[in-house]
Coordinates of C-alpha atoms in Angstrom, one line a residue:
Chain A
M307 CA 30.7 1.1 1.4
E308 CA 29.2 -2.2 1.1
M309 CA 29.8 -4.4 4.1
T310 CA 29.7 -8.3 3.6
G311 CA 27.8 -10.4 6.3
R312 CA 25.9 -13.3 6.9
R313 CA 23.4 -14.9 4.5
V314 CA 19.9 -14.9 5.6
A315 CA 17.2 -17.5 4.7
V316 CA 13.3 -17.3 4.9
V317 CA 12.0 -20.2 6.9
G318 CA 8.3 -19.6 7.5
M319 CA 5.6 -17.5 6.0
A320 CA 2.0 -16.8 6.9
G321 CA -0.6 -14.0 6.7
V322 CA -4.1 -12.7 6.5
F323 CA -5.5 -12.6 2.7
P324 CA -9.0 -11.3 1.9
T325 CA -11.4 -14.1 0.9
C326 CA -8.7 -16.7 1.7
T327 CA -9.0 -19.4 4.5
G328 CA -5.1 -19.3 4.7
L329 CA -1.8 -19.3 2.9
E330 CA -2.7 -22.5 0.6
D331 CA -6.1 -21.0 -0.3
F332 CA -4.0 -17.6 -1.0
S333 CA -1.7 -19.6 -3.2
D334 CA -4.5 -21.5 -5.1
K335 CA -6.5 -18.1 -5.9
L336 CA -3.4 -16.2 -7.0
F337 CA -2.3 -19.0 -9.2
S338 CA -5.5 -19.3 -11.0
N339 CA -5.7 -15.7 -11.6
K340 CA -8.5 -14.9 -9.3
S341 CA -8.9 -11.3 -7.9
L342 CA -9.5 -10.9 -4.2
I343 CA -11.5 -7.6 -4.5
R344 CA -15.0 -7.3 -3.8
E345 CA -17.7 -4.5 -3.4
W346 CA -17.2 -3.3 0.2
D347 CA -20.9 -3.0 2.1
V348 CA -19.0 -0.9 4.9
A349 CA -18.0 1.8 2.5
K350 CA -21.3 1.5 0.2
A351 CA -23.3 2.2 3.2
Y352 CA -22.1 5.8 3.1
G353 CA -23.6 6.4 -0.3
K354 CA -22.6 9.7 -2.0
Q355 CA -20.2 10.7 0.9
V356 CA -17.6 8.2 -0.5
R357 CA -16.4 7.8 -4.3
S358 CA -15.1 4.3 -4.2
I359 CA -16.7 1.1 -3.3
V360 CA -14.4 -1.8 -3.9
S361 CA -11.5 -3.3 -1.7
G362 CA -9.9 -6.2 -0.7
F363 CA -11.3 -6.4 2.9
V364 CA -11.2 -9.0 5.5
T365 CA -14.0 -9.2 8.2
E366 CA -13.7 -10.1 11.7
A367 CA -15.9 -13.1 10.9
E368 CA -13.7 -14.3 8.3
M369 CA -11.0 -14.4 10.7
N370 CA -13.0 -16.2 13.5
L371 CA -12.7 -12.9 15.6
E372 CA -15.6 -10.7 17.1
A373 CA -15.4 -7.3 18.5
I374 CA -17.2 -7.1 22.0
Y375 CA -18.6 -3.5 22.5
S376 CA -18.6 -1.7 25.7
E377 CA -22.0 -1.4 27.4
I378 CA -20.8 2.2 28.9
L379 CA -19.9 3.4 25.3
P380 CA -21.6 1.4 22.7
S381 CA -19.5 1.9 19.8
Y382 CA -16.2 1.3 21.6
P383 CA -14.7 -2.2 21.0
E384 CA -14.0 -3.1 24.6
V385 CA -12.1 -6.2 23.4
Y386 CA -11.8 -8.8 20.4
I387 CA -12.3 -12.3 21.1
D388 CA -11.0 -15.3 19.3
H389 CA -13.8 -17.9 18.5
L390 CA -11.0 -20.4 17.9
E391 CA -9.0 -19.6 21.0
R392 CA -5.7 -19.4 19.4
I393 CA -4.6 -16.6 21.2
P394 CA -4.7 -16.3 24.9
N395 CA -6.9 -13.9 26.7
I396 CA -4.1 -11.6 28.2
N397 CA -2.8 -11.2 24.7
L398 CA -6.1 -10.2 23.3
A399 CA -6.7 -7.6 25.7
T400 CA -3.9 -5.5 24.7
A401 CA -4.6 -6.1 21.0
D402 CA -6.5 -4.4 18.2
L403 CA -7.6 -6.1 15.1
G404 CA -4.1 -5.9 13.4
S405 CA -2.1 -7.0 16.4
I406 CA -4.3 -10.1 16.5
W407 CA -3.6 -10.8 12.8
A408 CA 0.0 -10.2 13.3
M409 CA 0.0 -12.7 16.4
L410 CA -2.1 -15.3 14.3
A411 CA 0.3 -15.0 11.5
S412 CA 3.4 -14.9 13.5
R413 CA 2.3 -18.2 15.2
E414 CA 1.6 -20.0 11.9
A415 CA 5.2 -18.5 10.4
I416 CA 7.0 -20.0 13.3
D417 CA 5.4 -23.1 13.5
M418 CA 6.5 -23.7 9.6
A419 CA 10.0 -22.3 10.7
G420 CA 10.1 -25.2 13.3
W421 CA 11.7 -23.0 16.0
T422 CA 11.7 -24.5 19.3
E423 CA 10.6 -22.5 22.3
K424 CA 14.1 -21.9 23.5
E425 CA 15.1 -20.5 20.0
T426 CA 11.6 -18.4 20.1
Q427 CA 12.4 -17.0 23.3
S428 CA 16.0 -16.4 23.0
E429 CA 18.0 -13.0 23.1
A430 CA 18.8 -13.6 19.4
T431 CA 15.2 -13.6 18.2
G432 CA 13.7 -10.3 17.2
V433 CA 10.3 -8.9 16.2
I434 CA 10.2 -6.2 13.5
I435 CA 6.8 -5.5 12.5
A436 CA 4.6 -2.8 11.7
S437 CA 1.3 -1.0 10.0
G438 CA 0.7 2.0 8.0
G439 CA -2.5 3.3 9.7
G440 CA -3.8 3.9 13.3
A441 CA -6.4 1.7 14.9
N442 CA -9.2 3.5 13.8
E443 CA -12.0 1.4 15.1
I444 CA -10.8 2.0 18.6
V445 CA -9.6 5.6 18.6
R446 CA -12.7 6.9 16.6
S447 CA -15.1 5.7 19.5
A448 CA -12.6 6.7 22.4
W449 CA -12.1 10.3 21.1
H450 CA -16.1 10.6 20.3
G451 CA -16.8 9.3 24.1
F452 CA -14.6 11.9 25.3
F453 CA -15.2 15.0 23.2
Q454 CA -18.9 14.5 21.9
L455 CA -20.5 12.7 25.0
G456 CA -18.2 14.1 27.6
M457 CA -17.3 11.0 29.4
K458 CA -14.2 10.5 31.7
T459 CA -11.1 9.2 30.1
R460 CA -11.4 6.0 32.2
I461 CA -14.1 4.9 30.3
S462 CA -11.8 4.3 27.4
G463 CA -8.8 4.3 29.5
A464 CA -7.3 0.9 29.9
H465 CA -6.6 -0.4 26.6
T466 CA -6.6 2.6 24.1
V467 CA -3.1 3.2 24.2
D468 CA -1.7 -0.3 23.7
R469 CA -4.1 -1.0 21.1
S470 CA -3.5 2.2 19.0
M471 CA 0.1 3.1 19.5
F472 CA 2.4 2.9 16.5
Y473 CA 4.3 -0.2 17.0
R474 CA 1.4 -2.2 18.6
E475 CA 1.9 -5.1 16.3
A476 CA 5.5 -5.8 17.2
A477 CA 4.6 -5.1 20.9
N478 CA 1.9 -7.7 21.2
V479 CA 3.6 -10.4 19.1
S480 CA 6.6 -9.8 21.3
C481 CA 4.4 -10.3 24.4
F482 CA 2.8 -13.4 22.7
I483 CA 6.1 -15.2 21.8
K484 CA 8.1 -13.8 24.5
N485 CA 11.3 -13.3 22.6
K486 CA 13.9 -11.5 24.1
G487 CA 15.8 -9.7 21.5
I488 CA 15.0 -6.8 19.4
C489 CA 11.3 -5.4 19.3
E490 CA 10.4 -2.4 17.0
S491 CA 8.7 -1.4 14.0
I492 CA 9.8 0.4 10.8
G493 CA 7.4 3.0 9.3
S494 CA 7.7 4.0 5.7
A495 CA 4.1 4.4 4.3
C496 CA 3.5 1.9 1.4
A497 CA 7.2 0.8 1.7
T498 CA 6.4 -0.4 5.1
G499 CA 5.6 -4.1 4.5
L500 CA 9.2 -4.2 2.6
G501 CA 11.1 -2.2 4.9
N502 CA 10.3 -4.3 8.0
I503 CA 11.8 -7.3 6.3
G504 CA 14.7 -5.3 4.9
H505 CA 15.5 -4.1 8.4
A506 CA 15.2 -7.6 10.0
Y507 CA 17.3 -8.9 6.9
R508 CA 20.2 -6.5 7.9
M509 CA 19.8 -7.3 11.8
I510 CA 20.7 -11.1 10.8
K511 CA 23.2 -10.0 8.2
F512 CA 25.2 -8.1 10.4
G513 CA 25.0 -10.3 13.5
L514 CA 22.7 -8.6 15.6
Q515 CA 20.1 -11.2 15.6
D516 CA 19.9 -14.8 14.4
R517 CA 16.2 -15.1 13.9
V518 CA 13.6 -12.5 13.3
V519 CA 9.8 -12.7 13.1
T520 CA 9.0 -9.9 10.4
G521 CA 6.7 -8.2 8.1
G522 CA 3.7 -5.8 7.8
V523 CA 0.1 -5.4 8.6
E524 CA -3.0 -3.5 7.7
A525 CA -6.0 -4.2 9.5
T526 CA -9.5 -3.7 7.7
A527 CA -10.0 0.2 8.7
L528 CA -12.5 2.4 7.1
E529 CA -10.7 5.5 7.9
S530 CA -7.8 4.4 6.0
F531 CA -9.9 3.8 2.9
L532 CA -11.7 7.1 3.5
G533 CA -8.4 9.1 3.6
F534 CA -7.6 7.8 0.3
D535 CA -10.7 8.0 -1.1
G536 CA -10.5 11.8 -0.3
M537 CA -7.5 12.3 -2.3
Y538 CA -9.3 11.2 -5.4
I539 CA -6.7 8.5 -5.8
L540 CA -9.0 5.5 -5.6
S541 CA -10.1 3.3 -8.2
R542 CA -13.6 4.0 -9.4
G543 CA -16.0 2.8 -12.2
F544 CA -15.0 -0.8 -12.8
P545 CA -16.6 -4.0 -11.4
A546 CA -14.8 -5.2 -8.4
A547 CA -12.4 -7.7 -9.9
E548 CA -11.6 -5.4 -12.9
S549 CA -11.0 -2.3 -10.7
S550 CA -7.1 -3.1 -9.9
R551 CA -5.6 -2.9 -13.4
P552 CA -1.7 -1.8 -13.2
F553 CA -0.4 -0.6 -16.5
D554 CA -3.9 -0.7 -18.2
L555 CA -4.8 2.6 -20.1
N556 CA -7.8 2.9 -18.4
R557 CA -6.7 2.4 -14.7
N558 CA -8.0 5.4 -12.5
G559 CA -6.4 4.6 -9.2
F560 CA -5.7 2.1 -6.7
V561 CA -7.9 -0.4 -4.7
C562 CA -7.3 0.3 -0.9
S563 CA -7.1 -3.5 0.5
F564 CA -6.2 -5.0 4.0
G565 CA -4.1 -8.2 5.1
A566 CA -1.0 -9.1 6.8
G567 CA 2.3 -10.8 5.7
I568 CA 4.4 -12.4 8.3
V569 CA 8.0 -14.3 7.5
C570 CA 10.4 -15.9 9.6
L571 CA 14.2 -15.0 8.9
E572 CA 17.2 -17.0 10.3
E573 CA 20.8 -17.0 9.4
Y574 CA 21.1 -19.3 6.5
E575 CA 24.1 -21.9 8.0
M576 CA 22.0 -22.1 11.3
A577 CA 18.8 -23.1 9.2
K578 CA 20.8 -25.4 6.9
A579 CA 22.5 -27.2 9.9
R580 CA 19.0 -28.0 11.5
G581 CA 17.7 -29.1 8.2
A582 CA 14.9 -26.4 7.8
N583 CA 12.8 -26.0 4.5
I584 CA 14.5 -22.9 3.0
L585 CA 11.6 -20.9 1.1
G586 CA 14.0 -18.5 -0.3
V587 CA 17.3 -16.6 0.4
I588 CA 17.6 -13.0 0.5
D589 CA 20.6 -11.9 -1.5
N590 CA 20.2 -8.1 -0.9
Y591 CA 17.8 -5.2 0.2
F592 CA 18.5 -1.8 -0.7
N593 CA 16.5 1.4 0.1
N594 CA 16.8 5.1 -0.6
S595 CA 14.9 8.4 -1.3
D596 CA 13.8 10.4 -4.4
G597 CA 15.3 13.5 -3.1
D598 CA 12.9 15.4 -5.6
G599 CA 11.0 17.3 -2.9
D600 CA 7.7 15.7 -4.0
M601 CA 5.8 13.8 -1.3
F602 CA 3.6 11.8 -3.6
Y603 CA 4.7 11.4 -7.1
P604 CA 7.4 8.5 -7.8
G605 CA 10.7 9.7 -9.2
F606 CA 12.5 8.1 -12.1
D607 CA 15.8 9.1 -11.1
G608 CA 15.3 7.7 -7.5
Q609 CA 14.0 4.4 -8.8
K610 CA 17.2 4.3 -11.2
R611 CA 19.4 4.5 -8.3
L612 CA 17.5 2.1 -6.3
W613 CA 18.3 -0.6 -9.0
K614 CA 21.9 0.2 -9.1
G615 CA 21.8 0.0 -5.0
L616 CA 20.3 -3.3 -5.4
L617 CA 22.1 -5.0 -8.2
G618 CA 25.5 -2.8 -8.5
T619 CA 26.7 -2.9 -12.1
S620 CA 26.7 -6.6 -12.4
G621 CA 24.4 -6.8 -15.4
F622 CA 22.3 -9.4 -13.2
V623 CA 18.8 -9.6 -14.3
P624 CA 16.3 -11.3 -12.0
D625 CA 13.7 -13.9 -13.5
V626 CA 10.9 -12.0 -12.2
V627 CA 10.5 -8.1 -11.2
K628 CA 7.5 -8.2 -8.4
V629 CA 6.6 -4.4 -9.0
H630 CA 4.8 -2.0 -6.7
G631 CA 2.4 -1.6 -9.4
T632 CA -0.6 0.2 -7.8
S633 CA -2.7 1.2 -10.8
T634 CA -2.3 4.8 -10.7
P635 CA -1.7 6.9 -13.5
I636 CA 1.8 8.0 -13.2
G637 CA 3.0 5.6 -10.9
D638 CA 2.9 2.5 -13.0
P639 CA 4.7 3.8 -16.2
V640 CA 7.4 5.5 -14.3
E641 CA 8.2 2.3 -12.3
L642 CA 8.2 0.1 -15.6
M643 CA 10.4 2.7 -17.3
S644 CA 13.1 2.8 -14.5
T645 CA 12.8 -1.2 -14.7
V646 CA 13.3 -1.3 -18.5
D647 CA 16.0 1.4 -18.0
C648 CA 18.1 -0.8 -15.8
L649 CA 17.2 -4.4 -17.2
G650 CA 16.5 -4.1 -20.7
T651 CA 13.7 -5.5 -22.7
S652 CA 14.1 -9.3 -22.4
N653 CA 14.9 -12.4 -20.3
Y654 CA 12.4 -11.4 -17.4
H655 CA 8.8 -10.9 -16.7
V656 CA 6.7 -8.3 -14.6
S657 CA 4.5 -9.6 -11.8
A658 CA 1.8 -7.2 -10.5
P659 CA 0.1 -8.9 -7.6
K660 CA -1.9 -5.6 -6.5
S661 CA -4.0 -6.5 -9.6
Q662 CA -5.2 -9.3 -7.9
F663 CA -5.6 -8.1 -4.2
G664 CA -5.2 -4.3 -4.5
H665 CA -3.1 -2.0 -2.3
M666 CA -2.6 -3.2 1.3
L667 CA -0.8 -0.2 2.4
G668 CA 1.7 -1.2 5.2
A669 CA 1.2 -4.7 4.8
A670 CA 1.6 -4.5 0.7
G671 CA 5.1 -5.1 0.7
S672 CA 5.3 -8.1 3.0
V673 CA 1.9 -9.8 1.5
E674 CA 3.8 -9.2 -2.0
F675 CA 7.0 -10.7 -0.7
V676 CA 5.1 -13.9 0.5
A677 CA 3.5 -14.1 -3.2
S678 CA 7.1 -13.8 -4.5
L679 CA 8.1 -16.8 -2.3
L680 CA 5.0 -18.5 -3.6
M681 CA 6.4 -17.8 -7.3
L682 CA 9.7 -19.5 -6.2
R683 CA 7.9 -22.4 -4.8
E684 CA 5.4 -23.0 -7.5
Q685 CA 7.8 -22.0 -10.2
K686 CA 5.0 -19.9 -12.0
V687 CA 4.7 -16.1 -13.0
L688 CA 1.9 -14.0 -11.2
P689 CA 0.0 -11.9 -13.8
C690 CA -0.6 -8.3 -14.4
L691 CA -4.3 -8.8 -14.3
N692 CA -6.5 -6.3 -16.3
S693 CA -3.6 -4.9 -18.1
I694 CA -5.8 -5.2 -21.3
T695 CA -5.1 -2.1 -23.2
L696 CA -1.4 -0.6 -23.1
N697 CA -0.9 2.9 -24.0
P698 CA 0.4 3.2 -27.7
E699 CA 1.4 6.7 -27.1
L700 CA 4.1 8.2 -25.0
E701 CA 3.2 9.3 -21.6
S702 CA 3.4 13.1 -21.2
F703 CA 6.5 12.7 -19.0
Q704 CA 8.2 10.9 -21.7
K705 CA 7.6 14.0 -23.9
S706 CA 9.3 16.5 -21.5
E707 CA 12.8 17.9 -22.5
N708 CA 14.2 16.6 -19.5
W709 CA 13.2 12.9 -19.9
E710 CA 16.3 10.5 -20.4
G711 CA 14.5 7.3 -20.0
P712 CA 13.1 4.8 -22.7
Q713 CA 11.4 6.6 -25.6
E714 CA 8.9 3.8 -26.5
P715 CA 5.3 3.8 -25.0
L716 CA 4.1 1.2 -22.7
A717 CA 2.4 -0.8 -25.4
A718 CA 6.0 -1.9 -26.7
F719 CA 6.6 -3.6 -23.4
R720 CA 3.5 -6.1 -23.7
D721 CA 6.0 -9.2 -23.6
L722 CA 7.0 -8.1 -20.2
L723 CA 3.7 -7.9 -18.8
P724 CA 1.8 -11.4 -18.7
E725 CA -2.0 -11.2 -18.5
Q726 CA -2.3 -14.6 -17.0
T727 CA -0.1 -17.0 -14.7
F728 CA 2.4 -19.2 -16.5
E729 CA 5.1 -21.7 -15.6
K730 CA 8.5 -20.4 -15.9
E731 CA 12.0 -21.4 -14.3
I732 CA 12.2 -18.7 -11.7
N733 CA 15.4 -18.5 -9.5
S734 CA 15.3 -14.9 -8.5
V735 CA 12.7 -12.3 -7.7
V736 CA 13.0 -8.6 -7.1
C737 CA 10.4 -7.2 -5.1
L738 CA 9.9 -3.2 -5.3
N739 CA 7.8 -0.9 -3.1
Y740 CA 7.4 2.8 -2.6
G741 CA 5.8 5.1 -0.4
F742 CA 4.7 8.8 0.1
G743 CA 7.7 10.8 1.0
G744 CA 9.7 9.3 -1.9
T745 CA 10.9 6.3 -0.3
N746 CA 12.0 3.5 -2.3
S747 CA 12.8 -0.1 -1.1
S748 CA 13.9 -3.3 -3.0
I749 CA 14.8 -6.7 -2.2
L750 CA 16.4 -9.6 -4.0
V751 CA 15.2 -13.2 -3.0
S752 CA 16.5 -16.4 -4.6
K753 CA 15.5 -20.0 -4.7
D754 CA 17.9 -22.0 -2.3
N755 CA 19.4 -24.5 -4.9
S756 CA 22.1 -26.0 -2.7
Chain B
M525 CA -24.3 34.3 -11.3
E526 CA -21.7 36.1 -13.6
R527 CA -18.6 34.4 -14.7
Q528 CA -16.5 37.3 -13.5
E529 CA -18.0 36.8 -9.9
I530 CA -16.9 33.2 -9.9
I531 CA -13.5 34.0 -10.9
D532 CA -13.3 36.7 -8.3
G533 CA -14.5 34.2 -5.7
L534 CA -11.8 31.6 -7.1
I535 CA -9.2 34.1 -6.6
E536 CA -10.3 34.6 -2.9
I537 CA -10.2 30.7 -2.4
L538 CA -6.7 30.7 -4.0
R539 CA -5.6 33.4 -1.5
T540 CA -6.2 30.9 1.2
I541 CA -4.1 28.1 -0.1
R542 CA -0.4 28.7 1.0
T543 CA 1.1 26.5 -1.5
V544 CA -0.2 28.3 -4.3
D545 CA 2.2 31.2 -5.5
Q546 CA 0.3 34.2 -4.4
T547 CA 2.3 36.7 -6.3
K548 CA 0.6 34.9 -9.6
L549 CA -2.9 36.0 -8.6
V550 CA -2.6 39.1 -10.6
N551 CA -4.3 39.2 -14.0
V552 CA -6.3 35.8 -13.7
T553 CA -8.1 35.1 -16.6
E554 CA -10.6 32.4 -17.8
E555 CA -7.5 30.8 -19.8
T556 CA -5.4 30.8 -16.5
D557 CA -4.2 27.2 -15.9
F558 CA -4.0 26.1 -12.1
L559 CA -1.4 23.9 -12.5
T560 CA 1.1 25.5 -15.1
D561 CA 0.1 29.3 -14.7
L562 CA -0.6 29.4 -10.8
T563 CA 1.9 26.5 -9.9
T564 CA -0.7 25.0 -7.8
P565 CA 0.2 21.5 -6.6
S566 CA -2.3 19.0 -8.3
T567 CA -3.2 17.4 -5.0
E568 CA -4.7 20.9 -4.1
L569 CA -7.0 20.8 -6.9
I570 CA -9.6 18.8 -4.5
N571 CA -9.3 21.2 -1.7
I572 CA -10.2 24.3 -4.4
A573 CA -13.3 22.0 -5.6
A574 CA -14.4 21.4 -2.0
K575 CA -13.9 25.0 -1.2
A576 CA -15.8 26.2 -4.3
E577 CA -18.8 24.0 -3.4
Q578 CA -19.1 25.9 0.0
K579 CA -18.4 29.2 -1.3
F580 CA -20.8 29.0 -4.4
G581 CA -23.5 26.7 -2.4
V582 CA -23.3 24.2 -5.0
E583 CA -22.5 20.1 -5.0
F584 CA -20.4 18.9 -7.6
E585 CA -20.6 15.3 -9.0
D586 CA -17.7 12.8 -8.5
D587 CA -17.8 12.2 -12.3
D588 CA -17.6 16.0 -13.1
I589 CA -14.5 16.3 -10.6
D590 CA -12.9 13.2 -12.1
E591 CA -12.9 14.8 -15.6
L592 CA -12.4 18.6 -14.9
G593 CA -9.6 20.4 -16.9
S594 CA -7.1 22.6 -15.1
K595 CA -7.9 26.0 -16.3
V596 CA -9.9 28.6 -14.4
K597 CA -12.8 28.4 -17.2
D598 CA -13.2 24.7 -16.6
V599 CA -14.1 25.6 -12.9
V600 CA -16.4 28.5 -13.8
D601 CA -18.2 25.9 -16.4
L602 CA -18.5 23.4 -13.4
V603 CA -20.1 25.9 -10.8
L604 CA -22.3 27.2 -13.5
R605 CA -23.4 23.6 -14.2
A606 CA -23.9 22.8 -10.6
K607 CA -25.9 25.7 -10.1
E608 CA -28.4 24.8 -13.0
R609 CA -28.8 21.5 -11.5
G610 CA -29.5 22.9 -8.2
K611 CA -32.4 24.8 -9.7
V612 CA -34.1 21.6 -11.0

């Protein structure tokens, strides 16, 4: 049963992006077909213990932050400091690296939105932000001190909980901006970034909040990288800039990256009335589960139902589909097949921004949503970088007798997958993100042409 | 090390992996396929490789695991190759 509700505008956006000094640098690099992926010295230092060495990482120094380590437990970050004094000490004390990124990006997005202090601190303003991983840098040392070195709990006591709990990013942002509305986190693995934005959209659509600061964060963390490395799911054997290659025949895994994407959502009429610059209008958000019992592999049927849930039976075709496109052997073609099954083979293009910056896990959906807003702003389609060779043969799942999807191989869909950025009139973008557990999420965002 | 000895060792490993259908562990031959015949989830192949390294006292190369087939004989070949390399 679909309920009508209020319209939701995007009025601010910001983030933390590998190799970039900020949003405009991110935009410039993306639209010049650059890769933000590098060899990661932190992973390389472990030699044969790890398989992959590439990442879209962000160092503390690049964000003008620095960890100050405890004198009692030398590997434990006692506090992170901000060399540019953007965040007050009281907020830094309770923040891990990701929470600081969230606070910095929230401040920037709110400034872009132009909200007054009264609007920001209102009961009608919410914070809905989350990340995928734990605050490994902190937790690793805290438990090492206790279990291996036999130290008392008070050595890492004061700020281990607040800096490592699930929901810490939302908590820190809320304490920083002092909103009096909702404050919570939505977790859905690699769909987290979009899931928080979708949840925030629903809060405004259904009148529970008028404004929400929302998005996803994934702070640079070795353990997140190692976890996926151990699953043999990370890209290996290519030069850094070529290692994320969604749809390409020779892809062999995703690039584990880090970053943050924060947007400010506001009820449309309120935003319009105060003359806000509207970056996009969210027309709909829909999410569901594959329901096939598989924790890891994407489901064609689940994705078909996702499209139907998002667009109904209207026959609407967006100008761009921003895919999840991780550069994994099975995920990429399943996603393209479900897209083609719903939209056909013409009148739209596919963008795969992970080809440029890798998979930011909990931040992926939100950073890719920001990239989609940039496509609406620049009127240019972002590429599927490195998608050089498309499989001319059918995928193995297409040959199974249960297969009811498209009967053409990936190579037949070359026209949909641009290898470089190009100009196009873009009025609508559909964003897709999926996660372990079979969760699927999608958003339709349009240019405000009124 | 004999091939049958390795197969026996592999069966011992498979008995410790709960998502492998234990009833299918009779009549395991070189041609038995982990994925299709033993219904091993593909994500468990990494665990099997790690346990095989420990059991047979070998170290596999990442490249070898990336290109590994899913039949018992592929793992037996892998173990023997690693043993040879270890002697050098």
